[in-house]
Amino acid sequence: MRAADRSDLTAAWARVVASAERHGQDPDRVLAVERLSHLSGVAPERVPAVLTGTAAELPLCARVHQRFLRLRATRRDKHGKEWSLAAIAEDFDAPGASLGPLNAGTGLPRLGHAAGVQRFFGVYPGFLLADSKSAVERALATDGPGGRAEGAPGAPDDLERLSYLTGITPEDIRLTLDGTPPRLPLKEQVRLRFEHLRRTRPRADGQAHSLSAIAGSFDASGQSLTRLAQGEGLPNLAAAAGIQRFYGVESGFLLARDSEALSAALAGIERELESAERPAENPMLAVLRAHDVRSIVTRAGRLSPGGWKALADHLDDLLAREGQLGRPAIPSRSAVPSQSAVPSRPAIPSRPAIPSRSAVPSRPDGTEDTKGSKGTKGTDDADDRSAEGGAR
């Protein structure tokens, strides 16, 4: 489902307002423009217009370029400096020059490089691709007081439903839930997810959509998807965005690691099942449960004093990379859009509406050369390696 076809953001906004008030927080501070911008990657000046549904969507190349610049500006290293292109690219075994066109806004990165950038900064797999409405909607859904962050625990029994939502086989879901997710090369993962979409989301007559019909939705030829369907190569970033938009799945569907995809699906199901208000949980207990802190502390207890210092330095690096080290306080009311610029607070239904699957990026202006932007080095094998390139 395209962003334009979904309901506006008023309901999501109202749910966060009500949740903030229940927890004794100022909704204007919780919903400050800078905070929503930090979470969504949408430029602060665009947030009010996106909320009111009056913002024109940016072309894919411009959107990805602006999101990348915002990542570098808001998630700096522990010394407060922007991460260099070389440091970012090194994390997924690519040269810094491969990110030059993305940084300059003159071209799109390769699919594997986009995945690597998002993992380096610790943002969700569709951060660079999501249209503005989807990005703000996600920020509202995952950061409101009392809301569930991505990765919130949950244990539905319906593995087939989880498989439908994530594109992961039931057996691999069991392995992922047990903490031993399979490690597929990015090329193989994207091929399997694409096959899953064609198999589980057929035409009205029960037949799979043809490659020509899928590619035609983003002004490309069916031949452009042949290598992907045969498992011989990755689509370019514009084609990946078009596939996800065609099937109405989230903007990171093809790129998300199994654990990331399963985490998002569990969080969505949990929100669907929440019909009654739950008491606020101690945030420290939530962290302990979600991240197995006890196991980490037990292992860290065997470190030498030098090891403890190295661990502290590494944690500072990770916090800085994700924009959490020395993060400024939430802006005051003056930073919040005026009442005329944001949705009013409508009455909240007794049961929150069940979130639909997130819409995917709006139609890009065109596709890029499957060999990547000029100056990008490496082969499909480099893209495969980027799947293993999580934040160090």
C-alpha positions in Angstrom: 0.0 0.0 0.0 1.4 3.3 -1.0 1.9 6.1 1.6 -0.7 8.3 -0.1 -3.3 5.5 0.2 -2.9 5.2 4.0 -4.7 7.2 6.7 -3.0 10.3 7.8 -0.8 10.6 10.9 -3.4 12.1 13.1 -4.3 8.9 14.8 -0.7 8.0 15.6 -0.1 11.5 16.8 -3.1 11.3 19.1 -2.1 8.0 20.5 1.3 9.3 21.5 -0.3 12.4 23.0 -2.6 10.3 25.1 0.2 8.0 26.2 2.4 10.9 27.2 -0.4 12.5 29.3 -1.1 9.1 31.0 2.6 9.0 32.0 2.7 12.5 33.2 4.9 13.9 30.4 4.5 17.0 28.3 3.3 15.9 24.8 4.8 18.9 23.2 8.3 17.8 24.5 7.8 14.2 23.6 6.7 15.2 20.1 9.3 17.9 19.6 10.3 18.4 15.9 14.0 17.7 16.6 13.1 14.4 18.3 10.9 13.2 15.5 13.5 14.3 13.0 16.3 12.3 14.8 14.2 9.2 14.8 12.9 9.4 11.3 15.7 11.1 9.3 13.2 13.6 7.9 14.6 17.1 7.9 13.2 19.2 10.8 11.7 21.8 8.5 9.7 19.1 6.6 8.3 17.4 9.7 5.3 19.8 10.2 4.2 19.5 6.6 4.6 15.7 6.6 2.4 15.5 9.7 -0.3 17.6 8.1 -0.1 15.7 4.8 1.0 18.7 2.8 4.6 17.7 2.0 5.6 16.7 -1.5 7.7 13.6 -1.5 11.3 13.9 -2.6 12.8 11.9 -5.4 14.6 8.8 -4.1 18.1 10.0 -4.8 17.5 13.3 -3.0 15.8 11.5 -0.1 18.6 9.0 0.4 21.2 11.7 0.1 19.5 13.9 2.8 19.0 10.9 5.2 22.7 10.1 4.9 23.8 13.6 5.6 21.4 13.7 8.6 22.9 10.4 10.0 26.4 11.9 9.8 25.2 15.2 11.4 23.3 13.7 14.3 25.2 10.5 15.1 28.8 11.7 15.6 31.8 9.9 17.1 32.6 10.2 20.8 34.7 13.3 20.2 31.7 15.1 18.6 33.1 14.8 15.0 31.4 13.5 11.9 32.3 10.0 11.0 34.5 10.0 7.9 33.4 8.2 4.7 36.4 5.9 5.0 35.4 4.9 8.6 31.8 4.2 7.6 32.7 2.2 4.5 35.5 0.3 6.2 32.8 -1.2 8.5 31.5 -3.2 5.5 34.8 -3.8 3.7 34.4 -1.1 1.1 36.5 2.0 0.1 35.5 5.4 1.4 35.3 6.6 -2.3 32.3 4.2 -2.8 30.2 6.6 -0.6 31.3 9.7 -2.4 28.3 10.0 -4.8 25.9 9.3 -1.9 27.5 12.0 0.2 27.5 14.5 -2.7 24.0 13.7 -3.8 25.1 12.7 -7.3 24.1 9.0 -7.2 22.6 6.1 -5.2 24.8 3.6 -3.3 24.8 -0.1 -4.1 22.2 -2.1 -2.2 24.8 -3.8 0.0 26.4 -0.4 0.8 23.1 1.0 1.8 22.6 -1.9 4.2 26.1 -1.4 5.6 25.5 2.3 6.2 22.3 1.7 8.1 23.9 -1.0 10.3 26.9 1.2 11.0 24.6 3.9 12.4 22.3 1.5 14.2 19.1 2.6 12.4 16.4 0.3 11.1 17.0 -1.4 7.7 14.7 0.9 5.7 16.0 4.2 7.1 17.5 5.5 3.9 14.6 4.3 1.7 11.5 5.0 3.6 9.2 7.8 2.3 8.8 10.7 4.7 5.3 9.7 5.8 6.4 6.1 6.6 9.5 7.4 8.5 7.5 9.8 10.7 4.8 7.2 11.3 7.4 4.7 12.4 9.0 7.3 14.8 5.6 8.0 16.3 4.8 4.3 16.7 8.1 3.2 18.3 9.1 6.1 20.5 6.0 7.3 22.3 5.9 6.9 26.1 4.4 3.5 26.9 5.0 2.4 23.4 7.2 -0.5 22.5 10.6 0.0 21.0 11.7 -2.1 18.1 12.9 -5.4 19.5 10.4 -5.5 22.3 10.0 -9.1 23.5 7.0 -11.1 22.5 6.3 -14.7 21.7 3.3 -15.4 19.4 2.9 -19.1 18.6 1.9 -18.5 14.9 5.2 -19.1 13.1 3.5 -19.1 9.8 2.2 -15.6 10.4 5.7 -14.4 11.4 7.0 -16.1 8.3 4.5 -14.2 6.1 5.5 -10.9 7.7 9.2 -11.4 7.6 10.0 -13.7 4.7 11.9 -16.0 7.0 11.1 -19.7 7.0 9.5 -21.1 10.2 12.6 -23.2 10.9 14.9 -20.1 10.6 12.5 -18.2 12.9 13.0 -20.9 15.6 16.8 -20.6 15.2 16.6 -16.8 15.4 14.4 -16.9 18.5 17.0 -19.3 20.0 19.7 -16.8 19.4 21.4 -18.6 16.5 20.1 -16.9 13.4 21.3 -18.3 10.0 24.0 -16.1 8.4 23.1 -15.9 4.7 25.0 -13.8 2.2 23.1 -10.7 1.3 22.6 -11.8 -2.3 20.9 -15.1 -1.2 18.8 -13.3 1.5 17.4 -10.8 -1.0 16.6 -13.6 -3.5 14.8 -15.6 -0.9 12.8 -12.6 0.3 11.9 -11.7 -3.2 10.7 -15.3 -3.9 8.7 -15.2 -0.7 6.9 -12.0 -1.8 6.0 -13.5 -5.2 4.8 -16.7 -3.6 2.8 -15.3 -0.7 1.3 -12.2 -2.4 -0.1 -13.4 -5.7 -2.4 -11.8 -8.2 -6.2 -12.2 -7.8 -6.1 -15.3 -9.9 -3.6 -17.0 -7.6 -0.7 -16.7 -10.0 2.6 -14.9 -9.1 3.0 -11.4 -10.4 5.3 -11.5 -13.5 8.7 -9.8 -13.4 7.5 -7.4 -16.1 4.5 -6.3 -14.0 6.7 -5.7 -10.9 9.4 -3.8 -12.8 6.8 -1.9 -14.8 5.5 -0.3 -11.5 8.8 1.6 -11.2 9.4 2.2 -15.0 11.9 -0.6 -15.5 11.9 -3.7 -17.7 11.3 -7.3 -16.5 14.8 -8.1 -17.6 16.1 -5.9 -14.9 14.8 -8.4 -12.3 15.9 -11.5 -14.1 19.3 -11.8 -12.3 17.6 -11.3 -9.0 15.0 -14.0 -9.6 17.8 -16.4 -10.7 20.0 -15.6 -7.7 22.8 -14.2 -9.8 22.9 -10.6 -8.6 21.4 -7.9 -6.5 18.9 -5.2 -7.7 20.0 -1.6 -7.5 18.7 0.5 -4.7 15.9 2.1 -6.8 14.7 -1.4 -7.9 14.7 -2.7 -4.3 12.6 0.3 -3.3 10.2 -0.3 -6.2 9.8 -4.0 -5.3 9.0 -3.2 -1.7 6.5 -0.5 -2.8 4.8 -2.9 -5.3 4.1 -5.5 -2.6 3.3 -3.0 0.1 5.9 -4.1 2.6 8.2 -2.1 4.8 11.1 -0.2 3.2 13.7 -2.5 4.8 12.0 -5.8 4.0 14.7 -7.0 1.5 17.6 -5.7 3.6 16.8 -6.6 7.2 18.7 -9.3 8.9 16.5 -12.1 10.2 16.8 -10.9 13.8 15.9 -7.3 12.7 12.9 -8.5 10.6 11.6 -10.7 13.3 12.0 -8.0 15.9 9.9 -5.6 13.9 7.3 -8.2 13.3 7.0 -9.1 16.9 6.8 -5.5 17.9 3.9 -4.9 15.4 2.0 -8.0 16.6 2.4 -6.9 20.2 0.9 -3.5 19.4 -2.0 -5.3 17.7 -2.6 -7.4 20.7 -2.5 -4.5 23.2 -6.1 -3.7 24.0 -5.8 -2.5 27.6 -3.4 0.0 29.1 -0.4 -1.6 30.8 1.4 0.0 33.7 4.7 1.6 32.8 7.6 -0.8 33.2 10.7 0.1 34.9 13.0 1.0 32.0 16.0 -0.7 33.6 14.1 -4.0 33.8 13.0 -3.6 30.2 16.7 -3.2 29.1 17.7 -6.2 31.2 15.1 -8.4 29.6 15.6 -7.1 26.0 19.4 -7.3 25.9 20.4 -10.1 28.2 22.5 -7.7 30.3 23.1 -10.3 33.0 25.0 -12.5 30.6 27.1 -9.6 29.4 28.0 -8.5 32.9 28.9 -12.1 33.9 31.4 -12.3 31.0 32.7 -8.8 31.5 33.6 -9.7 35.1 36.6 -11.7 33.9 38.1 -8.7 32.2 41.3 -7.1 33.3 41.3 -3.3 34.2 42.6 -2.6 30.7 39.9 -4.8 29.3 37.2 -2.8 31.2 38.6 0.5 29.8 38.6 -0.9 26.2 35.0 -2.1 26.7 34.0 1.4 28.0 35.7 3.0 25.0 33.9 0.7 22.6 30.5 1.3 24.3 31.2 5.1 23.9 31.8 4.5 20.2 28.6 2.6 19.8 26.5 5.1 21.7 28.0 8.0 19.7 27.4 6.2 16.4 23.7 5.7 17.4 23.3 9.3 18.5 23.0 8.5 22.2 26.2 9.7 23.7 25.7 13.2 25.2 22.4 13.4 23.4 20.9 16.9 24.0 17.7 17.3 26.0 14.4 17.2 24.1 13.8 20.7 22.7 11.4 23.0 24.5 7.9 23.9 23.3 9.2 26.6 21.1 10.7 23.9 18.8 7.3 22.3 18.3 5.2 23.2 15.2 2.3 25.5 15.8 -1.2 24.2 16.3 -1.9 25.2 12.7 1.0 23.1 11.5 0.3 19.8 13.3 -2.7 17.7 13.7 -5.2 18.6 16.4 -5.7 16.1 19.2 -8.8 14.1 18.3 -10.6 11.8 20.7 -8.7 8.5 21.2 -10.5 5.3 20.6 -10.7 2.8 23.5 -8.6 0.4 21.4 -5.8 1.7 19.2 -6.2 1.0 15.6 -4.1 -2.1 14.4 -1.1 -0.8 12.5 -1.1 -1.8 8.9 2.1 -3.0 7.3 4.3 0.0 6.8 4.0 1.6 3.4 7.2 1.6 1.3 9.0 4.3 -0.6 7.1 6.4 -3.0 7.9 6.1 -6.7 11.5 7.0 -7.5 12.2 9.1 -10.6 14.1 6.3 -12.2 16.5 3.4 -11.7 20.3 3.5 -11.4 22.8 1.5 -13.3 23.0 -2.0 -11.7 26.7 -1.6 -11.6 26.4 1.2 -9.0 27.4 4.8 -9.1 30.5 6.0 -10.8 33.4 5.6 -8.5 31.9 2.7 -6.6 34.4 -0.2 -6.4 33.8 -3.9 -5.6 31.6 -6.7 -6.9 28.5 -8.5 -5.8 30.8 -10.4 -3.4 31.5 -7.1 -1.7 27.8 -6.6 -1.3 27.6 -10.1 0.2 30.2 -9.2 2.7 28.3 -6.1 3.7 25.5 -8.3 5.1 28.1 -9.4 7.7 29.2 -5.8 8.3 27.3 -4.9 11.5 28.6 -2.1 13.8 31.9 -3.2 15.4 
